Coordinates of C-alpha atoms and ligand atoms in Angstrom, one line a residue:
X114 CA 0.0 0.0 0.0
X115 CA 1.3 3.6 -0.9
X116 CA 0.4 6.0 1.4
X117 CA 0.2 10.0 0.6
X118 CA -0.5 11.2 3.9
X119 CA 1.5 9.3 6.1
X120 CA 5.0 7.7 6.5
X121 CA 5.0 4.1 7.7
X122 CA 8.2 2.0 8.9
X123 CA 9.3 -1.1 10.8
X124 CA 11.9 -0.3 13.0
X125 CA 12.6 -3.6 14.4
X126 CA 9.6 -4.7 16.1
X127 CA 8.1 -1.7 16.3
X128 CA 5.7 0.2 13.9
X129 CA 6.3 3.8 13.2
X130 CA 3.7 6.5 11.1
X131 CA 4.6 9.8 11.0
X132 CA 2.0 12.2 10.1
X133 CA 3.3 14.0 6.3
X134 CA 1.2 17.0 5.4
X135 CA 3.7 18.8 6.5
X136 CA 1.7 21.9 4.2
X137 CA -1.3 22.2 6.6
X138 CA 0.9 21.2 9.4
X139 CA -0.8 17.5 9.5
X140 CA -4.1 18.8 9.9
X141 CA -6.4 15.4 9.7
X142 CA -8.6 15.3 6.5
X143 CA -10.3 12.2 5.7
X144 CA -7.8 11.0 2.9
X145 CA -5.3 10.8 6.0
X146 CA -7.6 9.4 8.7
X147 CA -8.4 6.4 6.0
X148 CA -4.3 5.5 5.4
X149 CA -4.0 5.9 9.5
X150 CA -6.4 3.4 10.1
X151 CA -5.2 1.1 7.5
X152 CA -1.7 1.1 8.6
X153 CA -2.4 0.9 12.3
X154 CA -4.6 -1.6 11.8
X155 CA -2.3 -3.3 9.6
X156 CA 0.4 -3.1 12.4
X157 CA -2.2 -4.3 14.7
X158 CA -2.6 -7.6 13.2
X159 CA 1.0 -8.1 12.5
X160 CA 2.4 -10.4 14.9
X161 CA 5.7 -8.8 14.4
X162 CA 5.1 -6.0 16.1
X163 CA 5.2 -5.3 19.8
X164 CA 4.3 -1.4 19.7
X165 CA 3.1 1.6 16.9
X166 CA 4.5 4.7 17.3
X167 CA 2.7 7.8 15.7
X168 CA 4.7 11.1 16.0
X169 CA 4.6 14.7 13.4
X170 CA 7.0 17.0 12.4
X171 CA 9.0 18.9 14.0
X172 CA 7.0 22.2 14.2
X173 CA 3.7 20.6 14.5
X174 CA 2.0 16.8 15.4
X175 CA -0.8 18.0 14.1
X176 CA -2.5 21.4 14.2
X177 CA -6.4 20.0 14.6
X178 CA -8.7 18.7 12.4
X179 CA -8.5 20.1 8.5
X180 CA -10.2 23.3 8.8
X181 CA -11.0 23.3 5.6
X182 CA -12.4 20.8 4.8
X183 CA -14.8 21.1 7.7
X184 CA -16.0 24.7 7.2
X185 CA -18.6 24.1 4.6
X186 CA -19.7 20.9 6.0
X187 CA -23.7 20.3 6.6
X188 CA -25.5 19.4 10.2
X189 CA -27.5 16.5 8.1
X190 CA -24.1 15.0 6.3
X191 CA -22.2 15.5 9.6
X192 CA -24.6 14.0 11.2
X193 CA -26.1 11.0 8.8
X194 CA -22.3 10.2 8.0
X195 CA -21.5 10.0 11.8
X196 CA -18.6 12.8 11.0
X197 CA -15.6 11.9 13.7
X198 CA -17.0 8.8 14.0
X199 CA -14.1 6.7 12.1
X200 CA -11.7 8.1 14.8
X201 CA -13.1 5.1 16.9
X202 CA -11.1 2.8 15.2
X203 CA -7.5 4.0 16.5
X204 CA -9.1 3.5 20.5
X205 CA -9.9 -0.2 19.7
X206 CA -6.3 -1.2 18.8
X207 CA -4.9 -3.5 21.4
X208 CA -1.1 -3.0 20.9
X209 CA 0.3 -0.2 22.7
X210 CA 0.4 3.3 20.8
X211 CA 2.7 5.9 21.8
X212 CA 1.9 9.7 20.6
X213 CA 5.2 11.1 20.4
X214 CA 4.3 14.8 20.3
X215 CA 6.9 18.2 18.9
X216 CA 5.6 21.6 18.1
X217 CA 1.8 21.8 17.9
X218 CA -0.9 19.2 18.9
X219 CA -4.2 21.4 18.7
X220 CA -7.8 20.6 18.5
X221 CA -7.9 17.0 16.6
X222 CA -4.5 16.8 17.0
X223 CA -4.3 17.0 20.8
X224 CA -7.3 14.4 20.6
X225 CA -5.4 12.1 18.6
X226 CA -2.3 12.0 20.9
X227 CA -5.0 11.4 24.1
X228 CA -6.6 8.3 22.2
X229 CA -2.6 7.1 22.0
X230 CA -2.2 5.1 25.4
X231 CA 0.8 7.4 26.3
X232 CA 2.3 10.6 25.1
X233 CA 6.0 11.3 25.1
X234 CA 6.5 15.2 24.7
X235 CA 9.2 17.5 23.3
X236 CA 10.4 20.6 25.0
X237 CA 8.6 22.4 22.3
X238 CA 5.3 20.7 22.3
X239 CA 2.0 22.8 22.6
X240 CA -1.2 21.3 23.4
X241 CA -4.9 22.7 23.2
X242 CA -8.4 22.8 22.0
X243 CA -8.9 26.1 20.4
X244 CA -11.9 24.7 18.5
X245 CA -14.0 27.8 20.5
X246 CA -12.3 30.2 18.5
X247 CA -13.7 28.6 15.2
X248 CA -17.2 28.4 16.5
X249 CA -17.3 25.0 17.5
X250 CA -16.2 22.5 20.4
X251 CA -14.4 19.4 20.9
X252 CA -15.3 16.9 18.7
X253 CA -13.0 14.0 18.9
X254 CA -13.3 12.9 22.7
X255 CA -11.3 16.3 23.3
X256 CA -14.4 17.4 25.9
X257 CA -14.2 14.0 27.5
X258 CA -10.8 12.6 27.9
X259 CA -9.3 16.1 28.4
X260 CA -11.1 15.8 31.8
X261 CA -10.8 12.8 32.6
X262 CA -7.1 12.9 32.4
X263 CA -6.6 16.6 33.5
X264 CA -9.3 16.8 35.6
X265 CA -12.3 19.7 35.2
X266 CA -10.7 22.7 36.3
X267 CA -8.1 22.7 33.3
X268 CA -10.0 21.2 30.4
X269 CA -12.7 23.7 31.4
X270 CA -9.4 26.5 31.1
X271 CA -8.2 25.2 27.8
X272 CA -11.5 24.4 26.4
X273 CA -13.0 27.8 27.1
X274 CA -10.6 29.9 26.7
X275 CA -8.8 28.1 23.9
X276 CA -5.1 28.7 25.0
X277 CA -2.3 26.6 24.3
X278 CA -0.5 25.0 27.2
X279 CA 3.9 24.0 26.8
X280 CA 4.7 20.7 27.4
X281 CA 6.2 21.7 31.3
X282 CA 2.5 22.6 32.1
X283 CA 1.4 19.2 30.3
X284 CA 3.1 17.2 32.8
X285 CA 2.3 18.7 35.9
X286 CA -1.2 18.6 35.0
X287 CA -0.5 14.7 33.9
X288 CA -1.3 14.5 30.2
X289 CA 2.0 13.4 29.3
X290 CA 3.9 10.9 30.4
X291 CA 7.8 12.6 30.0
X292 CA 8.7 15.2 28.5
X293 CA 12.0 15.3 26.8
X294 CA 14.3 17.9 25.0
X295 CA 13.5 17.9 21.0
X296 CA 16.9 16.4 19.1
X297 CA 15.8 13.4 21.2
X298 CA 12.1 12.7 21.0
X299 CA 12.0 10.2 18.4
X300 CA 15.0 7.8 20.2
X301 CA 12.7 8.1 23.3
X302 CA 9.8 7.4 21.8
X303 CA 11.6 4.5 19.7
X304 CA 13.1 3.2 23.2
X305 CA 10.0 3.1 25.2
X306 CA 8.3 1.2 22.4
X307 CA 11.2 -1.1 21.5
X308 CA 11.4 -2.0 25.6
X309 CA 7.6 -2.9 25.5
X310 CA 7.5 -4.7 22.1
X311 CA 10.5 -7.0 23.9
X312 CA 8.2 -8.2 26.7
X313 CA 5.6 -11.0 26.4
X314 CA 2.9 -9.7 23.6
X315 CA 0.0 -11.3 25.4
X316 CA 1.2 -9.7 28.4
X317 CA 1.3 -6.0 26.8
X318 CA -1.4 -6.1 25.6
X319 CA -3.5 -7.4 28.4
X320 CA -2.3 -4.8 30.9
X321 CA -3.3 -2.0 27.8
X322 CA -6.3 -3.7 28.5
X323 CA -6.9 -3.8 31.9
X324 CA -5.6 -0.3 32.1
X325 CA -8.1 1.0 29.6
X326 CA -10.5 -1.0 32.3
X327 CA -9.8 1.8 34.7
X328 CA -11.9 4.4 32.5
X329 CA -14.8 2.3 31.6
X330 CA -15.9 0.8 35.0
X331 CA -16.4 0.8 38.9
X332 CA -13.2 0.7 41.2
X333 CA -14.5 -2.6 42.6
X334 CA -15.6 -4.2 38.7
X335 CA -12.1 -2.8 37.7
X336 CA -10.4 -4.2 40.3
X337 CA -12.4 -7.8 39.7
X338 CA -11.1 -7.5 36.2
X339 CA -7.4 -7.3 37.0
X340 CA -7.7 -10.3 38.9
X341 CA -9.2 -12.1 36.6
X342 CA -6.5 -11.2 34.1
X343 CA -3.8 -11.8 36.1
X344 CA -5.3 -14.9 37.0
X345 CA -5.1 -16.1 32.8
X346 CA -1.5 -15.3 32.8
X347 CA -0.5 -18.2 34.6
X348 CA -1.8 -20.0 31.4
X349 CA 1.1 -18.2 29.5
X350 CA 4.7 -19.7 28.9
X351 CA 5.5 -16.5 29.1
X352 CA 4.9 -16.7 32.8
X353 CA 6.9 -19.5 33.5
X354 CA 9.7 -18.2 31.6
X355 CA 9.7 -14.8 32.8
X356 CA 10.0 -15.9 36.0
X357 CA 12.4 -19.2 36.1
X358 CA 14.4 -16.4 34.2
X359 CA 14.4 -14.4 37.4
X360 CA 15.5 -17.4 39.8
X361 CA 18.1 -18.3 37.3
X362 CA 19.5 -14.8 36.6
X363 CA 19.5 -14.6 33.1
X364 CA 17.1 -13.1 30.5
X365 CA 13.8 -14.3 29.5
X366 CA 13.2 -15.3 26.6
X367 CA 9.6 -14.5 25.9
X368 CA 7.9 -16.5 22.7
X369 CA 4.6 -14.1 23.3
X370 CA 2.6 -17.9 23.9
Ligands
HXC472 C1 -6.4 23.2 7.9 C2 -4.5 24.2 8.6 C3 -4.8 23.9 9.9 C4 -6.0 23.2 10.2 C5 -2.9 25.0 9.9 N1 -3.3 24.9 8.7 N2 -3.8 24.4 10.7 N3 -5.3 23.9 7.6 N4 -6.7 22.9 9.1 N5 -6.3 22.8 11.4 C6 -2.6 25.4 7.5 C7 -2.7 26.9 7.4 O1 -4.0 27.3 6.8 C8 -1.6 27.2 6.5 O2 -1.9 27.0 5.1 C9 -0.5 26.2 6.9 O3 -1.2 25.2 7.6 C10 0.5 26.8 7.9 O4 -0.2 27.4 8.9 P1 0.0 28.9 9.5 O5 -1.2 29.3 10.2 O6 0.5 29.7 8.3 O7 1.2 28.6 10.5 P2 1.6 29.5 11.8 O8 1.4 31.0 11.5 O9 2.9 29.0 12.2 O10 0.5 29.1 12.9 C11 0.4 27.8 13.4 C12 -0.9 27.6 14.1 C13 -2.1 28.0 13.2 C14 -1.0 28.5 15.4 C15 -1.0 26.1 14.5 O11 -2.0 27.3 11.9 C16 -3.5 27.6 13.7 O12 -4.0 28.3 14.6 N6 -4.1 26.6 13.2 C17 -5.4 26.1 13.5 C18 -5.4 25.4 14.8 C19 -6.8 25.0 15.2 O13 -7.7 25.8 15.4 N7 -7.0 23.7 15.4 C20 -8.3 23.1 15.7 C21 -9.0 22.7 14.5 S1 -10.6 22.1 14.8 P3 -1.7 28.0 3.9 O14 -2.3 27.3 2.7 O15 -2.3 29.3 4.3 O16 -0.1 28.1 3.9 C22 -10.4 20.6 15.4 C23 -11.6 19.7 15.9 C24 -12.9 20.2 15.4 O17 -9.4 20.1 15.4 C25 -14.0 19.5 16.1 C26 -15.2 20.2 15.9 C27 -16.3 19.3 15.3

């Protein structure tokens, strides 16, 4: 598959897309949203691959939603045609996605990094959901997992106000993991997802699971669930070997069964 929108690589076990429209600083049209999904979904179903890695340019990750293609757009079609809807697909991915985020994440863009499961940031990232200032709000989970990962006092701030925030501020407030300095966000990103995509595949992408538990459910149904998982992994080789490999000092050798 060719893509026009995107850049897509293996690096070892690990898939990497880098958003390219590099002319409307990555701003998400459909054309690109269609060749996102297909590759993450691609790497998805690759057993080769441990980890996806989505990162932008340098001066921006994405700068929101494609403006323009929005600003004639119809209440009927955006509502028969479930507009945003297709966005869905990148939350149901069960490998571990890492938003690795330089320069501007705004509106969509900023949405897209929060539907990653963890966001690595560069000294000169800028996050926010300006959508206000175009007339409109949130439309990509922006209103709902901005709060529930920030908390209400600051996605009320950002949302209303429409105000970027620097990557420091990000990780006080706890909407990115690390933040790291710009010559060196792609290693990072690389090296977290390289160090997951070594460990026990099931494994990975059980805890993702049981994690992503954590918004969906009661404390108590949560907790039930983690115990019921961790339970399962005593079916896994991967167990066994993980740790005999600690009694015998040596490393595992995981074969993800
Ligand atoms: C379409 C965009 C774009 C966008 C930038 N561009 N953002 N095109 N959609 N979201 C285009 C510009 O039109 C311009 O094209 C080129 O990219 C470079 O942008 P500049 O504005 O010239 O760059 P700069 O002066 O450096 O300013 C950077 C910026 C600014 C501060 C990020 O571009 C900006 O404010 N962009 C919009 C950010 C935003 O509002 N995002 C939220 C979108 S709505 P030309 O052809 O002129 O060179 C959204 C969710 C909507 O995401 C949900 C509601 C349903």
């Amino acid at each position: 598959m060719t893509y026009e929108n995107i850049i897509v690589e293996t690096r070892e076990k690990v898939g990497f897309i880098q958003l390219n429209r590099p002319q409307a600083l990555n701003a998400l049209n459909s054309a690109l949203l269609a060749e996102l999904n297909t590759a993450l979904e691609s790497f998805d179903k690759d057993n080769g691959i441990g980890a996806i890695v989505i990162t932008g340019s340098e001066k921006a990750f994405a700068a929101g939603a494609d403006i323009k293609e929005m600003q004639t757009l119809e209440f009927a079609d955006a509502y028969l045609g479930d507009y945003f809807s297709e966005w869905e697909r990148v939350t149901r991915l069960r490998k571990p996605l890492i938003a690795a985020v330089a320069g501007y994440a705004l509106g969509g863009g900023c949405e897209l990094a929060m539907m990653c499961d963890f966001i690595i940031a560069a000294e000169t990232a800028k996050f926010g959901q300006p959508e206000i200032t175009l007339g409109v709000m949130p439309g990509m989970g922006g209103s709902q997992r901005l709060t529930r990962f920030v908390g209400k006092s600051k996605a009320m701030d950002l949302c209303l106000t429409g105000r970027m925030m620097d990557a420091a501020e990000a990780e006080r407030c706890g909407l990115v993991s690390r933040v790291v300095p710009a010559g060196e966000l792609i290693d990072e990103a690389l090296k977290a997802a390289k160090k997951i995509a070594s460990f026990s595949l099931p494994v990975v992408m059980m805890t993702k699971e049981t994690i992503n538990r954590a918004y969906e459910t009661t404390l108590s149904e949560g907790l039930r669930f983690e115990r019921r998982v961790f339970h399962s992994m005593f079916a896994l080789e991967d167990q066994r070997e993980g740790m005999a490999a600690f009694a015998e000092k040596r490393t595992p050798n995981f074969k993800n069964r």
